[in-house]
């Protein structure tokens, strides 16, 4: 995968997170409309740039995973 494509995909994910407190992982992945490889490469790009916060919370028996942008 080209670096330029990964950067563009990271922008898509960033735009989906921008202005939101947090977004559930499954929703973020669905809304991005990226393939698995493209999505995780974009997450890696944003993580490497230290722009993401990842949280895992328990709600009863359900585990909720969310991403948000660092302030």
Short mmCIF file of C-alpha atoms in Angstrom, two decimals:
data_model
loop_
_atom_site.label_atom_id
_atom_site.label_comp_id
_atom_site.label_asym_id
_atom_site.label_seq_id
_atom_site.Cartn_x
_atom_site.Cartn_y
_atom_site.Cartn_z
CA UNK A 1 0.00 0.00 0.00
CA UNK A 2 1.36 3.40 -0.95
CA UNK A 3 2.25 5.92 1.72
CA UNK A 4 0.14 8.57 -0.03
CA UNK A 5 -2.94 6.30 0.04
CA UNK A 6 -2.42 5.52 3.72
CA UNK A 7 -2.15 9.25 4.45
CA UNK A 8 -5.38 9.96 2.56
CA UNK A 9 -7.14 7.17 4.45
CA UNK A 10 -5.82 8.55 7.74
CA UNK A 11 -7.45 11.84 6.75
CA UNK A 12 -10.76 10.06 6.24
CA UNK A 13 -10.57 8.55 9.73
CA UNK A 14 -9.44 11.87 11.23
CA UNK A 15 -12.41 13.67 9.60
CA UNK A 16 -14.81 11.10 11.07
CA UNK A 17 -13.37 11.67 14.55
CA UNK A 18 -12.97 15.44 14.35
CA UNK A 19 -15.39 17.28 16.63
CA UNK A 20 -16.65 14.12 18.34
CA UNK A 21 -15.98 13.04 21.90
CA UNK A 22 -15.38 9.43 20.83
CA UNK A 23 -16.54 6.97 18.20
CA UNK A 24 -17.14 3.27 18.69
CA UNK A 25 -14.65 1.18 16.73
CA UNK A 26 -17.26 -0.77 14.74
CA UNK A 27 -19.06 2.44 13.76
CA UNK A 28 -15.81 4.18 12.79
CA UNK A 29 -14.74 1.27 10.61
CA UNK A 30 -18.15 1.07 8.91
CA UNK A 31 -18.38 4.82 8.30
CA UNK A 32 -14.85 5.00 6.86
CA UNK A 33 -15.84 2.54 4.09
CA UNK A 34 -12.20 1.36 4.03
CA UNK A 35 -11.06 -2.25 3.70
CA UNK A 36 -9.61 -3.91 6.81
CA UNK A 37 -6.04 -3.34 5.61
CA UNK A 38 -6.72 0.30 4.67
CA UNK A 39 -8.50 1.02 7.96
CA UNK A 40 -5.82 -0.45 10.20
CA UNK A 41 -3.04 1.21 8.20
CA UNK A 42 -4.82 4.56 8.69
CA UNK A 43 -5.20 3.88 12.44
CA UNK A 44 -1.50 3.02 12.57
CA UNK A 45 -0.61 6.25 10.76
CA UNK A 46 -2.63 8.38 13.19
CA UNK A 47 -1.28 6.44 16.17
CA UNK A 48 2.29 6.93 15.00
CA UNK A 49 1.61 10.67 14.78
CA UNK A 50 0.26 10.47 18.38
CA UNK A 51 -3.17 11.79 17.36
CA UNK A 52 -5.42 9.04 18.72
CA UNK A 53 -6.76 7.93 22.08
CA UNK A 54 -8.08 4.36 22.30
CA UNK A 55 -10.40 3.36 25.14
CA UNK A 56 -11.92 0.06 26.18
CA UNK A 57 -14.88 0.09 28.56
CA UNK A 58 -17.00 -2.66 30.02
CA UNK A 59 -20.76 -2.25 29.96
CA UNK A 60 -22.16 -5.33 31.62
CA UNK A 61 -20.97 -8.25 29.51
CA UNK A 62 -20.23 -6.04 26.51
CA UNK A 63 -16.82 -4.51 25.79
CA UNK A 64 -16.96 -1.16 24.02
CA UNK A 65 -13.87 -0.01 22.13
CA UNK A 66 -13.69 3.65 21.09
CA UNK A 67 -11.30 6.04 19.38
CA UNK A 68 -11.04 9.78 19.78
CA UNK A 69 -8.59 12.49 18.78
CA UNK A 70 -6.07 13.81 21.27
CA UNK A 71 -6.68 17.37 22.38
#
